[in-house]
Amino acid sequence: VPAKYAIMFIAMQYNVTYTTDDNSEQFHFYDYGPKDIATIFFYMLVAINLHAVIQEYILDKINRRLHLSKTKHSKFNESGQLAFFYLFSFIWGASILNAVKLIMNPTSLWKDYPRSRMLFQVKFFYICQIAYWLHALPELYFQKIRKEDILRQLCYICLYIAHISGAYILNLQHLGLILMVPHYLVELIFHASRLFYFSDENKQKGFTIWALLFVMVRLLTLTLSVLAFGFGLARAENPGFSIADGNFNVLPVRIGCLGAVCLTQAWMMWKFINFQLKKWREHAKNQLPKKKITNTKSKRTKKEPNRG
């Protein structure tokens, strides 16, 4: 009896099948709707279980060997979990981009909008992305995150949920994909570099690579967003607003989406600049005692008499 309700939680809903004129080939696409909430809830529970498995069988064992402090222990767990997620999402997202050949045809970001029918892998990717970031909210309690870190993590979790859900609901799945994949690569490099740094503080080359790619991806995100919202969708053949057709190509929506992307990128750059300035100041403070020691040693060698 409950099978028809259980399948709503596990399988992708709103399947739409198209057949060719001679009925020799069928094409399966997917739409979205309120039943997706049940599917997202199920995969959110799956993400919570996977989070616990990675924490117990991988991260906790490494933590015992490294003997990290409480502050580093919390950051190590955060970076460890995110590194696994970013690696998996980057590989999966890149394979989808390769399958739909989106990189070779950037005009498909706005061509034939609204593209309300999704391939199975595109819909499943978005369902899993939203489920993962929703699972991160109860994990703030399960992982006993420190109070001073809760606001920071809550901020970027909500930004991920808002942007990914917005791309999914507004039928901007291809644009969201091509923006998420390079962003996830940069975040993967950062968290992997932080893991190596906790194991050996001399390993800091990864942060240099991350800093260069971070700025490049921010520029790429802004460029593609301006092209898509400012030029592509503005010149589309079917402008208008229709929830039934999934068409949200009107000026207020385009301005709102472009403004949200630009403000988010500006906020990220501001955080990035503050982070780099803080690191430079710490490096300068660490260099001052070393300079004083070298100066005192040089003065002592000058005052010593020549024993020759």
mmCIF file of N, CA, C and O in Angstrom, residues 15 92 161 246:
data_model
loop_
_atom_site.group_PDB
_atom_site.id
_atom_site.type_symbol
_atom_site.label_atom_id
_atom_site.label_comp_id
_atom_site.label_asym_id
_atom_site.label_seq_id
_atom_site.Cartn_x
_atom_site.Cartn_y
_atom_site.Cartn_z
ATOM 1 N N ASN A 15 8.059 12.947 -14.603
ATOM 2 C CA ASN A 15 8.668 12.410 -15.819
ATOM 3 C C ASN A 15 7.804 12.779 -17.027
ATOM 4 O O ASN A 15 6.589 12.609 -17.013
ATOM 5 N N TRP A 92 31.012 15.202 -10.961
ATOM 6 C CA TRP A 92 29.668 14.946 -11.474
ATOM 7 C C TRP A 92 29.207 16.098 -12.371
ATOM 8 O O TRP A 92 28.703 15.873 -13.473
ATOM 9 N N ILE A 161 21.923 27.574 -0.760
ATOM 10 C CA ILE A 161 20.529 27.133 -0.919
ATOM 11 C C ILE A 161 19.748 28.107 -1.792
ATOM 12 O O ILE A 161 19.000 27.703 -2.692
ATOM 13 N N GLY A 246 6.778 28.069 -17.039
ATOM 14 C CA GLY A 246 8.125 28.178 -16.495
ATOM 15 C C GLY A 246 8.930 29.303 -17.091
ATOM 16 O O GLY A 246 10.165 29.263 -17.105
#
